[in-house]
Each structure stands twice: as structure tokens, then as C-alpha cells.
mmCIF file of C-alpha atoms in Angstrom:
data_model
loop_
_atom_site.group_PDB
_atom_site.id
_atom_site.type_symbol
_atom_site.label_atom_id
_atom_site.label_comp_id
_atom_site.label_asym_id
_atom_site.label_seq_id
_atom_site.Cartn_x
_atom_site.Cartn_y
_atom_site.Cartn_z
ATOM 1 C CA UNK A 1492 81.512 419.638 199.110
ATOM 2 C CA UNK A 1493 84.925 420.254 197.524
ATOM 3 C CA UNK A 1494 86.325 417.037 198.995
ATOM 4 C CA UNK A 1495 83.425 414.987 197.639
ATOM 5 C CA UNK A 1496 83.955 416.475 194.170
ATOM 6 C CA UNK A 1497 87.659 415.550 194.295
ATOM 7 C CA UNK A 1498 86.893 412.001 195.385
ATOM 8 C CA UNK A 1499 84.194 411.523 192.725
ATOM 9 C CA UNK A 1500 86.503 412.939 190.038
ATOM 10 C CA UNK A 1501 89.309 410.566 191.006
ATOM 11 C CA UNK A 1502 86.910 407.606 191.034
ATOM 12 C CA UNK A 1503 85.579 408.495 187.567
ATOM 13 C CA UNK A 1504 89.092 408.916 186.122
ATOM 14 C CA UNK A 1505 90.353 405.634 187.543
ATOM 15 C CA UNK A 1506 87.211 403.752 186.489
ATOM 16 C CA UNK A 1507 87.618 405.115 182.963
ATOM 17 C CA UNK A 1508 91.209 403.850 182.929
ATOM 18 C CA UNK A 1509 90.042 400.515 184.340
ATOM 19 C CA UNK A 1510 87.455 400.122 181.588
ATOM 20 C CA UNK A 1511 89.999 401.031 178.928
ATOM 21 C CA UNK A 1512 92.772 398.707 180.080
ATOM 22 C CA UNK A 1513 90.361 395.977 181.114
ATOM 23 C CA UNK A 1514 88.048 395.682 178.149
ATOM 24 C CA UNK A 1515 90.525 396.704 175.451
ATOM 25 C CA UNK A 1516 93.366 394.551 176.808
ATOM 26 C CA UNK A 1517 91.322 391.375 177.160
ATOM 27 C CA UNK A 1518 89.246 391.833 174.023
ATOM 28 C CA UNK A 1519 92.090 392.734 171.686
ATOM 29 C CA UNK A 1520 92.049 389.294 170.097
ATOM 30 C CA UNK A 1521 88.292 389.454 169.695
ATOM 31 C CA UNK A 1522 88.555 392.827 167.979
ATOM 32 C CA UNK A 1523 90.954 391.220 165.502
ATOM 33 C CA UNK A 1524 88.409 388.465 164.898
ATOM 34 C CA UNK A 1525 86.246 390.915 162.965
ATOM 35 C CA UNK A 1526 88.698 390.544 160.104
ATOM 36 C CA UNK A 1527 88.377 386.770 160.166
ATOM 37 C CA UNK A 1528 86.327 384.626 157.768
ATOM 38 C CA UNK A 1529 85.067 382.424 160.638
ATOM 39 C CA UNK A 1530 83.200 383.347 163.787
ATOM 40 C CA UNK A 1531 82.994 380.954 166.742
ATOM 41 C CA UNK A 1532 83.396 377.783 164.667
ATOM 42 C CA UNK A 1533 83.521 374.795 167.039
ATOM 43 C CA UNK A 1534 85.478 371.676 166.080
ATOM 44 C CA UNK A 1535 84.048 368.736 168.022
ATOM 45 C CA UNK A 1536 85.209 365.125 168.527
ATOM 46 C CA UNK A 1537 88.807 366.042 169.269
ATOM 47 C CA UNK A 1538 89.518 362.692 170.892
ATOM 48 C CA UNK A 1539 91.991 361.186 168.415
ATOM 49 C CA UNK A 1540 95.657 362.172 168.526
ATOM 50 C CA UNK A 1541 96.391 364.101 165.365
ATOM 51 C CA UNK A 1542 93.325 365.794 163.846
ATOM 52 C CA UNK A 1543 93.222 367.800 160.642
ATOM 53 C CA UNK A 1544 90.312 370.129 159.868
ATOM 54 C CA UNK A 1545 90.156 371.718 156.439
ATOM 55 C CA UNK A 1546 88.998 375.323 156.499
ATOM 56 C CA UNK A 1547 90.028 377.919 153.933
ATOM 57 C CA UNK A 1548 90.074 381.568 154.906
ATOM 58 C CA UNK A 1549 91.635 384.238 157.055
ATOM 59 C CA UNK A 1550 92.239 382.835 160.528
ATOM 60 C CA UNK A 1551 93.316 384.747 163.599
ATOM 61 C CA UNK A 1552 92.689 382.674 166.738
ATOM 62 C CA UNK A 1553 92.337 379.014 167.598
ATOM 63 C CA UNK A 1554 91.060 378.571 171.137
ATOM 64 C CA UNK A 1555 91.843 375.161 172.646
ATOM 65 C CA UNK A 1556 90.468 374.048 176.025
ATOM 66 C CA UNK A 1557 92.086 370.710 176.800
ATOM 67 C CA UNK A 1558 95.398 368.856 176.537
ATOM 68 C CA UNK A 1559 97.338 369.320 173.292
ATOM 69 C CA UNK A 1560 100.894 368.747 172.102
ATOM 70 C CA UNK A 1561 101.050 371.076 169.129
ATOM 71 C CA UNK A 1562 98.885 373.255 166.930
ATOM 72 C CA UNK A 1563 99.736 374.516 163.468
ATOM 73 C CA UNK A 1564 98.079 375.520 160.219
ATOM 74 C CA UNK A 1565 98.946 374.959 156.600
ATOM 75 C CA UNK A 1566 98.359 376.767 153.325
ATOM 76 C CA UNK A 1567 96.747 375.319 150.208
ATOM 77 C CA UNK A 1568 100.263 374.594 148.919
ATOM 78 C CA UNK A 1569 101.048 372.553 152.038
ATOM 79 C CA UNK A 1570 103.290 375.126 153.682
ATOM 80 C CA UNK A 1571 103.298 374.707 157.477
ATOM 81 C CA UNK A 1572 102.520 377.768 159.607
ATOM 82 C CA UNK A 1573 103.197 377.745 163.331
ATOM 83 C CA UNK A 1574 101.277 380.074 165.679
ATOM 84 C CA UNK A 1575 102.786 383.531 165.850
ATOM 85 C CA UNK A 1576 102.043 383.628 169.582
ATOM 86 C CA UNK A 1577 100.303 381.677 172.316
ATOM 87 C CA UNK A 1578 98.226 383.529 174.902
ATOM 88 C CA UNK A 1579 96.780 381.923 178.031
ATOM 89 C CA UNK A 1580 93.619 383.303 179.584
ATOM 90 C CA UNK A 1581 92.132 381.423 182.493
ATOM 91 C CA UNK A 1582 92.444 377.746 181.492
ATOM 92 C CA UNK A 1583 92.255 378.349 177.746
ATOM 93 C CA UNK A 1584 95.050 378.676 175.186
ATOM 94 C CA UNK A 1585 94.781 380.980 172.184
ATOM 95 C CA UNK A 1586 96.955 380.107 169.190
ATOM 96 C CA UNK A 1587 97.255 383.225 167.039
ATOM 97 C CA UNK A 1588 97.878 382.939 163.291
ATOM 98 C CA UNK A 1589 96.572 386.141 161.735
ATOM 99 C CA UNK A 1590 96.890 384.945 158.138
ATOM 100 C CA UNK A 1591 95.111 383.027 155.351
ATOM 101 C CA UNK A 1592 95.232 379.271 156.025
ATOM 102 C CA UNK A 1593 93.908 376.110 154.390
ATOM 103 C CA UNK A 1594 93.850 373.598 157.302
ATOM 104 C CA UNK A 1595 94.312 373.448 161.055
ATOM 105 C CA UNK A 1596 96.211 370.493 162.516
ATOM 106 C CA UNK A 1597 95.958 369.725 166.252
ATOM 107 C CA UNK A 1598 98.238 366.956 167.492
ATOM 108 C CA UNK A 1599 97.808 365.019 170.717
ATOM 109 C CA UNK A 1600 94.375 366.402 171.616
ATOM 110 C CA UNK A 1601 92.608 364.659 174.461
ATOM 111 C CA UNK A 1602 88.896 365.441 174.474
ATOM 112 C CA UNK A 1603 89.716 369.052 173.705
ATOM 113 C CA UNK A 1604 87.170 371.632 172.656
ATOM 114 C CA UNK A 1605 88.476 373.724 169.785
ATOM 115 C CA UNK A 1606 86.929 377.007 168.702
ATOM 116 C CA UNK A 1607 87.965 379.016 165.672
ATOM 117 C CA UNK A 1608 87.933 382.747 166.410
ATOM 118 C CA UNK A 1609 85.613 382.772 169.442
ATOM 119 C CA UNK A 1610 83.659 385.998 169.535
ATOM 120 C CA UNK A 1611 82.949 385.970 173.266
ATOM 121 C CA UNK A 1612 85.333 387.706 175.655
ATOM 122 C CA UNK A 1613 87.612 385.555 177.791
ATOM 123 C CA UNK A 1614 88.453 387.786 180.729
ATOM 124 C CA UNK A 1615 90.864 386.617 183.382
ATOM 125 C CA UNK A 1616 88.886 386.821 186.628
ATOM 126 C CA UNK A 1617 91.850 387.681 188.823
ATOM 127 C CA UNK A 1618 93.131 390.474 186.601
ATOM 128 C CA UNK A 1619 89.624 391.852 186.178
ATOM 129 C CA UNK A 1620 89.336 392.036 189.953
ATOM 130 C CA UNK A 1621 92.475 394.162 190.157
ATOM 131 C CA UNK A 1622 91.574 396.303 187.182
ATOM 132 C CA UNK A 1623 88.364 397.436 188.846
ATOM 133 C CA UNK A 1624 89.262 397.268 192.547
ATOM 134 C CA UNK A 1625 92.794 398.676 192.476
ATOM 135 C CA UNK A 1626 91.789 402.002 190.846
ATOM 136 C CA UNK A 1627 89.110 402.541 193.498
ATOM 137 C CA UNK A 1628 91.609 401.832 196.284
ATOM 138 C CA UNK A 1629 94.115 404.182 194.656
ATOM 139 C CA UNK A 1630 91.462 406.908 194.396
ATOM 140 C CA UNK A 1631 90.573 406.453 198.062
ATOM 141 C CA UNK A 1632 94.241 406.572 199.148
ATOM 142 C CA UNK A 1633 95.040 409.621 196.995
ATOM 143 C CA UNK A 1634 92.004 411.398 198.372
ATOM 144 C CA UNK A 1635 93.103 410.744 201.946
ATOM 145 C CA UNK A 1636 96.649 411.856 201.142
ATOM 146 C CA UNK A 1637 95.326 415.112 199.654
ATOM 147 C CA UNK A 1638 92.951 415.607 202.565
ATOM 148 C CA UNK A 1639 95.770 415.542 205.112
ATOM 149 C CA UNK A 1640 98.950 415.931 203.080
ATOM 150 C CA UNK A 1641 100.894 417.601 205.905
ATOM 151 C CA UNK A 1642 100.420 414.658 208.284
ATOM 152 C CA UNK A 1643 101.096 412.194 205.470
ATOM 153 C CA UNK A 1644 104.385 413.901 204.602
ATOM 154 C CA UNK A 1645 105.316 413.940 208.284
ATOM 155 C CA UNK A 1646 104.773 410.193 208.573
ATOM 156 C CA UNK A 1647 106.917 409.487 205.508
ATOM 157 C CA UNK A 1648 109.861 411.629 206.605
ATOM 158 C CA UNK A 1649 109.705 410.223 210.160
ATOM 159 C CA UNK A 1650 111.139 406.907 208.946
ATOM 160 C CA UNK A 1651 114.470 408.586 208.211
ATOM 161 C CA UNK A 1652 114.435 410.498 211.492
ATOM 162 C CA UNK A 1653 113.693 407.427 213.621
ATOM 163 C CA UNK A 1654 115.757 404.896 211.648
ATOM 164 C CA UNK A 1655 118.164 404.360 214.567
ATOM 165 C CA UNK A 1656 115.300 403.623 216.939
ATOM 166 C CA UNK A 1657 113.904 401.224 214.348
ATOM 167 C CA UNK A 1658 117.189 399.334 214.049
ATOM 168 C CA UNK A 1659 117.632 399.230 217.848
ATOM 169 C CA UNK A 1660 114.159 397.733 218.263
ATOM 170 C CA UNK A 1661 114.912 395.056 215.658
ATOM 171 C CA UNK A 1662 118.209 394.133 217.341
ATOM 172 C CA UNK A 1663 116.482 394.047 220.737
ATOM 173 C CA UNK A 1664 113.828 391.635 219.465
ATOM 174 C CA UNK A 1665 116.460 389.334 217.948
ATOM 175 C CA UNK A 1666 118.405 389.249 221.209
ATOM 176 C CA UNK A 1667 115.216 388.679 223.206
ATOM 177 C CA UNK A 1668 114.028 385.834 221.014
ATOM 178 C CA UNK A 1669 117.279 383.893 221.268
ATOM 179 C CA UNK A 1670 118.235 384.832 224.824
ATOM 180 C CA UNK A 1671 119.742 381.919 226.798
ATOM 181 C CA UNK A 1672 119.645 379.741 223.701
ATOM 182 C CA UNK A 1673 122.775 377.746 223.000
ATOM 183 C CA UNK A 1674 122.253 377.801 219.237
ATOM 184 C CA UNK A 1675 120.796 381.302 219.027
ATOM 185 C CA UNK A 1676 120.034 382.520 215.510
ATOM 186 C CA UNK A 1677 120.773 379.042 214.139
ATOM 187 C CA UNK A 1678 117.260 378.069 215.209
ATOM 188 C CA UNK A 1679 115.976 380.181 212.298
ATOM 189 C CA UNK A 1680 117.792 377.692 210.065
ATOM 190 C CA UNK A 1681 117.065 374.545 212.068
ATOM 191 C CA UNK A 1682 113.311 375.112 212.438
ATOM 192 C CA UNK A 1683 112.517 374.919 208.702
ATOM 193 C CA UNK A 1684 114.962 372.036 208.279
ATOM 194 C CA UNK A 1685 113.363 369.965 211.036
ATOM 195 C CA UNK A 1686 109.845 370.707 209.787
ATOM 196 C CA UNK A 1687 110.967 369.785 206.284
ATOM 197 C CA UNK A 1688 112.369 366.430 207.418
ATOM 198 C CA UNK A 1689 109.166 365.474 209.248
ATOM 199 C CA UNK A 1690 106.748 366.562 206.503
ATOM 200 C CA UNK A 1691 108.906 365.113 203.722
ATOM 201 C CA UNK A 1692 108.813 361.739 205.445
ATOM 202 C CA UNK A 1693 105.027 361.948 205.808
ATOM 203 C CA UNK A 1694 103.988 363.404 202.451
ATOM 204 C CA UNK A 1695 106.581 361.919 200.119
ATOM 205 C CA UNK A 1696 106.871 358.447 201.685
ATOM 206 C CA UNK A 1697 103.524 357.721 203.344
ATOM 207 C CA UNK A 1698 100.946 359.881 201.557
ATOM 208 C CA UNK A 1699 103.157 359.950 198.429
ATOM 209 C CA UNK A 1700 102.555 363.493 197.201
ATOM 210 C CA UNK A 1701 104.645 363.916 194.057
ATOM 211 C CA UNK A 1702 105.823 367.358 193.022
ATOM 212 C CA UNK A 1703 108.355 368.535 190.487
ATOM 213 C CA UNK A 1704 111.764 369.265 192.038
ATOM 214 C CA UNK A 1705 111.157 367.121 195.119
ATOM 215 C CA UNK A 1706 108.875 367.658 198.097
ATOM 216 C CA UNK A 1707 111.639 369.036 200.343
ATOM 217 C CA UNK A 1708 112.331 372.111 198.202
ATOM 218 C CA UNK A 1709 108.645 372.443 197.370
ATOM 219 C CA UNK A 1710 107.768 372.640 201.070
ATOM 220 C CA UNK A 1711 110.656 374.911 202.042
ATOM 221 C CA UNK A 1712 109.737 377.594 199.500
ATOM 222 C CA UNK A 1713 106.167 377.621 200.782
ATOM 223 C CA UNK A 1714 107.196 377.496 204.444
ATOM 224 C CA UNK A 1715 109.597 380.441 204.166
ATOM 225 C CA UNK A 1716 106.934 382.736 202.721
ATOM 226 C CA UNK A 1717 104.062 381.620 204.934
ATOM 227 C CA UNK A 1718 106.102 381.600 208.148
ATOM 228 C CA UNK A 1719 107.098 385.212 207.498
ATOM 229 C CA UNK A 1720 103.435 386.253 207.246
ATOM 230 C CA UNK A 1721 102.423 384.196 210.276
ATOM 231 C CA UNK A 1722 105.279 385.415 212.461
ATOM 232 C CA UNK A 1723 105.080 389.097 211.517
ATOM 233 C CA UNK A 1724 101.291 389.252 211.920
ATOM 234 C CA UNK A 1725 101.341 387.555 215.328
ATOM 235 C CA UNK A 1726 104.027 389.913 216.596
ATOM 236 C CA UNK A 1727 102.334 392.995 215.121
ATOM 237 C CA UNK A 1728 98.964 392.179 216.673
ATOM 238 C CA UNK A 1729 100.159 393.218 220.122
ATOM 239 C CA UNK A 1730 102.848 395.693 219.025
ATOM 240 C CA UNK A 1731 100.785 398.791 219.859
ATOM 241 C CA UNK A 1732 99.524 397.399 223.168
ATOM 242 C CA UNK A 1733 103.040 396.382 224.290
ATOM 243 C CA UNK A 1734 104.400 399.822 223.354
ATOM 244 C CA UNK A 1735 101.671 401.613 225.301
ATOM 245 C CA UNK A 1736 103.963 402.756 228.111
ATOM 246 C CA UNK A 1737 106.454 404.293 225.676
ATOM 247 C CA UNK A 1738 103.778 405.938 223.529
ATOM 248 C CA UNK A 1739 102.234 407.696 226.553
ATOM 249 C CA UNK A 1740 105.564 409.198 227.633
ATOM 250 C CA UNK A 1741 107.217 410.493 224.430
ATOM 251 C CA UNK A 1742 106.227 411.185 220.853
ATOM 252 C CA UNK A 1743 107.104 408.337 218.511
ATOM 253 C CA UNK A 1744 105.423 407.675 215.157
ATOM 254 C CA UNK A 1745 103.129 404.817 216.082
ATOM 255 C CA UNK A 1746 103.543 402.932 212.812
ATOM 256 C CA UNK A 1747 107.192 402.383 213.785
ATOM 257 C CA UNK A 1748 106.140 399.463 215.996
ATOM 258 C CA UNK A 1749 104.287 397.280 213.436
ATOM 259 C CA UNK A 1750 106.983 398.224 210.899
ATOM 260 C CA UNK A 1751 109.681 397.018 213.305
ATOM 261 C CA UNK A 1752 107.933 393.680 213.811
ATOM 262 C CA UNK A 1753 107.663 393.241 210.053
ATOM 263 C CA UNK A 1754 111.374 393.998 209.565
ATOM 264 C CA UNK A 1755 112.273 391.637 212.421
ATOM 265 C CA UNK A 1756 110.336 388.825 210.734
ATOM 266 C CA UNK A 1757 112.019 389.699 207.427
ATOM 267 C CA UNK A 1758 115.424 389.174 209.071
ATOM 268 C CA UNK A 1759 114.278 385.759 210.301
ATOM 269 C CA UNK A 1760 113.051 384.918 206.794
ATOM 270 C CA UNK A 1761 116.482 385.763 205.371
ATOM 271 C CA UNK A 1762 118.085 383.402 207.894
ATOM 272 C CA UNK A 1763 115.579 380.719 206.848
ATOM 273 C CA UNK A 1764 116.859 381.060 203.286
ATOM 274 C CA UNK A 1765 120.074 379.414 204.492
ATOM 275 C CA UNK A 1766 118.067 376.233 205.062
ATOM 276 C CA UNK A 1767 116.864 376.363 201.460
ATOM 277 C CA UNK A 1768 120.414 376.925 200.184
ATOM 278 C CA UNK A 1769 121.691 373.914 202.148
ATOM 279 C CA UNK A 1770 118.983 371.572 200.882
ATOM 280 C CA UNK A 1771 119.260 372.935 197.346
ATOM 281 C CA UNK A 1772 123.019 372.351 197.447
ATOM 282 C CA UNK A 1773 122.472 368.683 198.407
ATOM 283 C CA UNK A 1774 119.917 368.214 195.612
ATOM 284 C CA UNK A 1775 122.239 369.971 193.161
ATOM 285 C CA UNK A 1776 125.147 367.700 194.061
ATOM 286 C CA UNK A 1777 122.991 364.618 193.469
ATOM 287 C CA UNK A 1778 121.740 365.927 190.110
ATOM 288 C CA UNK A 1779 118.074 366.226 191.153
ATOM 289 C CA UNK A 1780 117.895 369.958 190.430
ATOM 290 C CA UNK A 1781 119.781 372.501 188.355
ATOM 291 C CA UNK A 1782 120.898 376.065 188.882
ATOM 292 C CA UNK A 1783 118.744 378.698 187.203
ATOM 293 C CA UNK A 1784 119.519 382.322 186.466
ATOM 294 C CA UNK A 1785 116.037 383.173 187.771
ATOM 295 C CA UNK A 1786 117.269 382.499 191.317
ATOM 296 C CA UNK A 1787 118.829 385.962 191.183
ATOM 297 C CA UNK A 1788 115.260 387.315 191.253
ATOM 298 C CA UNK A 1789 114.585 385.884 194.747
ATOM 299 C CA UNK A 1790 114.379 389.373 196.266
ATOM 300 C CA UNK A 1791 111.384 390.433 194.109
ATOM 301 C CA UNK A 1792 108.775 388.174 195.769
ATOM 302 C CA UNK A 1793 110.299 389.107 199.125
ATOM 303 C CA UNK A 1794 109.703 392.781 198.402
ATOM 304 C CA UNK A 1795 106.115 392.032 197.388
ATOM 305 C CA UNK A 1796 105.443 389.942 200.487
ATOM 306 C CA UNK A 1797 107.070 392.530 202.782
ATOM 307 C CA UNK A 1798 104.828 395.323 201.467
ATOM 308 C CA UNK A 1799 101.791 393.061 201.729
ATOM 309 C CA UNK A 1800 102.694 392.014 205.291
ATOM 310 C CA UNK A 1801 103.279 395.595 206.436
ATOM 311 C CA UNK A 1802 99.868 396.690 205.167
ATOM 312 C CA UNK A 1803 98.208 393.657 206.758
ATOM 313 C CA UNK A 1804 100.037 394.240 210.050
ATOM 314 C CA UNK A 1805 98.912 397.867 210.181
ATOM 315 C CA UNK A 1806 95.303 396.697 209.888
ATOM 316 C CA UNK A 1807 95.700 393.969 212.516
ATOM 317 C CA UNK A 1808 97.519 396.167 215.024
ATOM 318 C CA UNK A 1809 94.789 398.801 214.676
ATOM 319 C CA UNK A 1810 91.909 396.360 215.112
ATOM 320 C CA UNK A 1811 93.519 394.656 218.104
ATOM 321 C CA UNK A 1812 93.728 397.958 220.001
ATOM 322 C CA UNK A 1813 89.947 398.348 219.894
ATOM 323 C CA UNK A 1814 88.900 394.684 219.790
ATOM 324 C CA UNK A 1815 91.139 392.330 221.751
ATOM 325 C CA UNK A 1816 89.240 389.314 220.410
ATOM 326 C CA UNK A 1817 91.031 389.852 217.089
ATOM 327 C CA UNK A 1818 94.129 388.140 218.488
ATOM 328 C CA UNK A 1819 92.222 384.955 219.303
ATOM 329 C CA UNK A 1820 90.381 384.925 215.988
ATOM 330 C CA UNK A 1821 93.594 385.543 214.053
ATOM 331 C CA UNK A 1822 95.287 382.421 215.431
ATOM 332 C CA UNK A 1823 92.409 380.350 214.053
ATOM 333 C CA UNK A 1824 92.434 382.196 210.739
ATOM 334 C CA UNK A 1825 96.176 381.659 210.264
ATOM 335 C CA UNK A 1826 95.675 377.902 210.619
ATOM 336 C CA UNK A 1827 92.915 377.935 208.005
ATOM 337 C CA UNK A 1828 95.039 380.186 205.792
ATOM 338 C CA UNK A 1829 97.912 377.718 205.924
ATOM 339 C CA UNK A 1830 95.749 374.857 204.617
ATOM 340 C CA UNK A 1831 94.200 377.169 202.010
ATOM 341 C CA UNK A 1832 97.685 377.866 200.623
ATOM 342 C CA UNK A 1833 99.490 375.203 198.515
ATOM 343 C CA UNK A 1834 102.398 374.759 200.921
ATOM 344 C CA UNK A 1835 102.270 371.016 201.549
ATOM 345 C CA UNK A 1836 100.321 370.092 198.416
ATOM 346 C CA UNK A 1837 100.389 371.119 194.738
ATOM 347 C CA UNK A 1838 97.354 373.031 193.563
ATOM 348 C CA UNK A 1839 96.640 370.603 190.729
ATOM 349 C CA UNK A 1840 95.491 367.872 193.154
ATOM 350 C CA UNK A 1841 92.444 369.887 194.287
ATOM 351 C CA UNK A 1842 89.219 370.204 192.239
ATOM 352 C CA UNK A 1843 89.085 372.923 189.576
ATOM 353 C CA UNK A 1844 86.348 374.884 191.353
ATOM 354 C CA UNK A 1845 88.519 375.001 194.481
ATOM 355 C CA UNK A 1846 91.553 376.059 192.440
ATOM 356 C CA UNK A 1847 89.616 379.140 191.311
ATOM 357 C CA UNK A 1848 88.966 380.063 194.946
ATOM 358 C CA UNK A 1849 92.582 379.435 195.988
ATOM 359 C CA UNK A 1850 93.779 381.837 193.290
ATOM 360 C CA UNK A 1851 92.130 384.658 195.220
ATOM 361 C CA UNK A 1852 94.482 383.838 198.102
ATOM 362 C CA UNK A 1853 97.364 386.360 197.968
ATOM 363 C CA UNK A 1854 99.823 383.878 199.477
ATOM 364 C CA UNK A 1855 99.196 381.440 196.631
ATOM 365 C CA UNK A 1856 100.650 383.952 194.176
ATOM 366 C CA UNK A 1857 103.611 384.887 196.372
ATOM 367 C CA UNK A 1858 104.491 381.244 197.043
ATOM 368 C CA UNK A 1859 104.098 380.323 193.358
ATOM 369 C CA UNK A 1860 106.255 383.285 192.306
ATOM 370 C CA UNK A 1861 108.973 382.275 194.785
ATOM 371 C CA UNK A 1862 108.887 378.620 193.694
ATOM 372 C CA UNK A 1863 109.064 379.528 190.021
ATOM 373 C CA UNK A 1864 112.235 381.577 190.379
ATOM 374 C CA UNK A 1865 113.942 379.371 192.973
ATOM 375 C CA UNK A 1866 113.125 375.843 191.771
ATOM 376 C CA UNK A 1867 111.643 375.761 188.285
ATOM 377 C CA UNK A 1868 113.621 378.483 186.511
ATOM 378 C CA UNK A 1869 110.457 380.187 185.246
ATOM 379 C CA UNK A 1870 110.606 383.924 184.590
ATOM 380 C CA UNK A 1871 107.416 385.414 186.070
ATOM 381 C CA UNK A 1872 105.187 387.075 183.509
ATOM 382 C CA UNK A 1873 103.838 390.609 183.565
ATOM 383 C CA UNK A 1874 100.536 389.182 184.799
ATOM 384 C CA UNK A 1875 102.254 387.436 187.738
ATOM 385 C CA UNK A 1876 103.974 390.660 188.747
ATOM 386 C CA UNK A 1877 100.790 392.677 188.326
ATOM 387 C CA UNK A 1878 98.822 390.340 190.603
ATOM 388 C CA UNK A 1879 101.523 390.225 193.298
ATOM 389 C CA UNK A 1880 102.082 393.974 193.155
ATOM 390 C CA UNK A 1881 98.332 394.590 193.139
ATOM 391 C CA UNK A 1882 97.744 392.614 196.322
ATOM 392 C CA UNK A 1883 100.698 394.339 198.017
ATOM 393 C CA UNK A 1884 99.608 397.821 196.996
ATOM 394 C CA UNK A 1885 95.973 397.302 197.994
ATOM 395 C CA UNK A 1886 96.857 396.044 201.469
ATOM 396 C CA UNK A 1887 99.492 398.744 201.980
ATOM 397 C CA UNK A 1888 97.143 401.575 201.020
ATOM 398 C CA UNK A 1889 94.270 400.209 203.083
ATOM 399 C CA UNK A 1890 96.578 399.530 206.039
ATOM 400 C CA UNK A 1891 98.156 402.993 205.998
ATOM 401 C CA UNK A 1892 94.787 404.724 205.675
ATOM 402 C CA UNK A 1893 93.103 402.692 208.436
ATOM 403 C CA UNK A 1894 96.091 403.134 210.769
ATOM 404 C CA UNK A 1895 96.402 406.883 210.216
ATOM 405 C CA UNK A 1896 92.694 407.517 210.780
ATOM 406 C CA UNK A 1897 92.739 405.722 214.136
ATOM 407 C CA UNK A 1898 96.221 406.259 215.583
ATOM 408 C CA UNK A 1899 95.205 409.324 217.626
ATOM 409 C CA UNK A 1900 92.675 407.161 219.519
ATOM 410 C CA UNK A 1901 95.173 404.497 220.526
ATOM 411 C CA UNK A 1902 96.164 406.251 223.787
ATOM 412 C CA UNK A 1903 92.580 406.047 225.031
ATOM 413 C CA UNK A 1904 92.360 402.280 224.561
ATOM 414 C CA UNK A 1905 95.855 400.984 225.349
#
């Protein structure tokens, strides 16, 4: 009874926080609209470049859904007022003025729908998902940690105790993978380069897929992230089964084995970065790309994707112990997952309804984050970091909880 009360209390607290940050955060502009002289005024026929609409009064938000070049307001004296800030929610832009204006001028509109101070909430679907799901997952994980805090603390401290075993296992896997290979670790660099050459010839010359920064770099950034997930998950699937003989003889924290496979794949991903550096250097020398300070942030998406992969691998390694069919199904799923991730195509070439579905794909956000910092020089926003961190945290917490609840049964099924 006590445990149920704790769990219910945590769920209520986190849901209250979710409601506060969710509704208040996304409706802040609508709360300000109460001060405005106009409510949900729609300006139609925005088909001519350069439209002026005369409205006198206090104006907070101009919501534009369409293609525009610039938006500004003016006072009765003709003084030009630029938006104080621009906020994007879903596919809509909100130009915030927060002052008394005489006219609104929208330049370069192309069949845009313009609303003055919309009163309806515009809630970002992806962020709303995290705001309500993440607190529940956190409550569940905290409850399980409290329920068995001694075992949880033991698992955490075991990483330090078994760090030498972990490093030895990683080195062993690297040596095994490249045993009797003339080029050895260089294949981690050559594989992405060869795949890039083939797909660049197909998609940029034959199918003619045009992307900013060139298809070669576009593909490499997607390949590096996706290949890490694919490789680590495939290795982790059988990690517990392959370690069965060792687990039955001596005590070793069982999560060491999927963790080792994830670290091993991380090492391969770091080697694959050399391929990106080589191609980027060629493009830089020819003037096709430029260096960006954001490239120094390359490790952030790698941290996110590592946490996400470890949580996913814990789930897969657990399921595969009890259901061996998971390995066969996963190979099919990975293929579908690859085509559902914008690796060889930009997301803007697919229909809008499909774009909304793709945005629920965690890899889309990790790949986009990596491309933004490595190619386009875009500093990821707080929202980008929240989504990437949210996916990573959810999968890690679920993976750790599922693995811990079932690890004592592994010996009976290996």
C-alpha cells in the first residue's frame, strides 16, 4: 500500500509540473493577447508581394502560416517597428510586437494566412508528447529506484569496479573484428567513404537529389549516426546469450555486456568521423563549405545518441533472451528504420503529413542535430536539446528498469 501511495504521489507531482510547463509555456503569447485590441483577426488574400493592412490598436502577435520575406509594423507617424522576437511553433511563425501600431506590412507573402493575435493555443506536438510522457517515465523510474535502492546503487558503483574488464572486452572486440585484415581499423574509415561514393553517384547524378552543403556530407552525417545505432543494437541483441558461459561461472554485472557493445560501436563511430573530416577538408579546399564554430559541439549529439542506444540495447538484449525471434524481427525493423530516417533524402521532399510522422522518429532529431552543427553552422535551440535529451532519457530509464527487473532470470533461459 505504501509503495502505491509513493508512486501515485510522484505521478501527481510530475503531472502537475507537466501541466504547468506545458500549458503556461505554450500559451504565454495567448495570455498576452488579452491585452490586445484585436482577437483572431484574419487577413485574407495574401497573394501579392508587399501587402499593407491598416489596423490601429495595441498589437502583440502576428501569426503567419506561409512563405514571407519580412514582417513589420508602423505607427501613425510612419515610424517603422520591427518584431521584437520571432517564435516558431509547428509550421507557424509568430511575430511579436507588443505595442500600439497603425499598420502591418507583410512583404513577399505567397498565399499566406495571416492572423492577428490568434486566441487558440498552438502547441508543439513533439514537445507536448515529452511534457506529458517524460514525467510519467521519470516517476516510474524514481519509484523503482526507491523500491530497490540498494541494488540500484550496487549497479551504479559496479561500473567503476569493473572498468578494466569493460575496456578489455572493447579491445577484444576491436581485435576480433579486424583480425587477419590487411587494413584493420582503416575499414571503419573506408566503409563510409565507399558507401558515400556509390550513393553520391546515384542520388546526386542520376536521381538528382539536391541538398544544401552537397550530398556527400549530407549522407555521411546521417550514415555515421545511423550506423552506430544499427551496429550497436545488432551486437547487443546477442550479447547476453554469447556471455552465458561466463555469467554462469562468476559474478559479473550483466549490463556490462550490452554496455560494452555500445562503447565498441562508439569507438567505430569515432573512427568513421575521420571519413567526414577528409571529405569536409576536400569541400573546404574547393570553397563549397565553410568552417563553423558549431563544429566544436559535435560531441553533444554523440552523447545523446550514446545514451539513447544504451537504453535501447538494454531492452533488446533483455527481449532476445526470452524471445529469440526478436533478432530476426529487428533486422527487418532496422531496414525500415533506415528509410524512415532522412539519411539519403531531405525531409522537405516528403509530404507534410509524412513529415509529422517522421518527427516522432528519434533518429531524425539526432541526425538533424548532427548535421546542423557539422555542416550548416546552426546552433541547436533549447527545444532541439530538450527533444534529443528527452528521447535519450526515456529510453535509458525504460531500458535500465526492464533490464534490472529481468536480469535474475537470464541464467534460466541462456
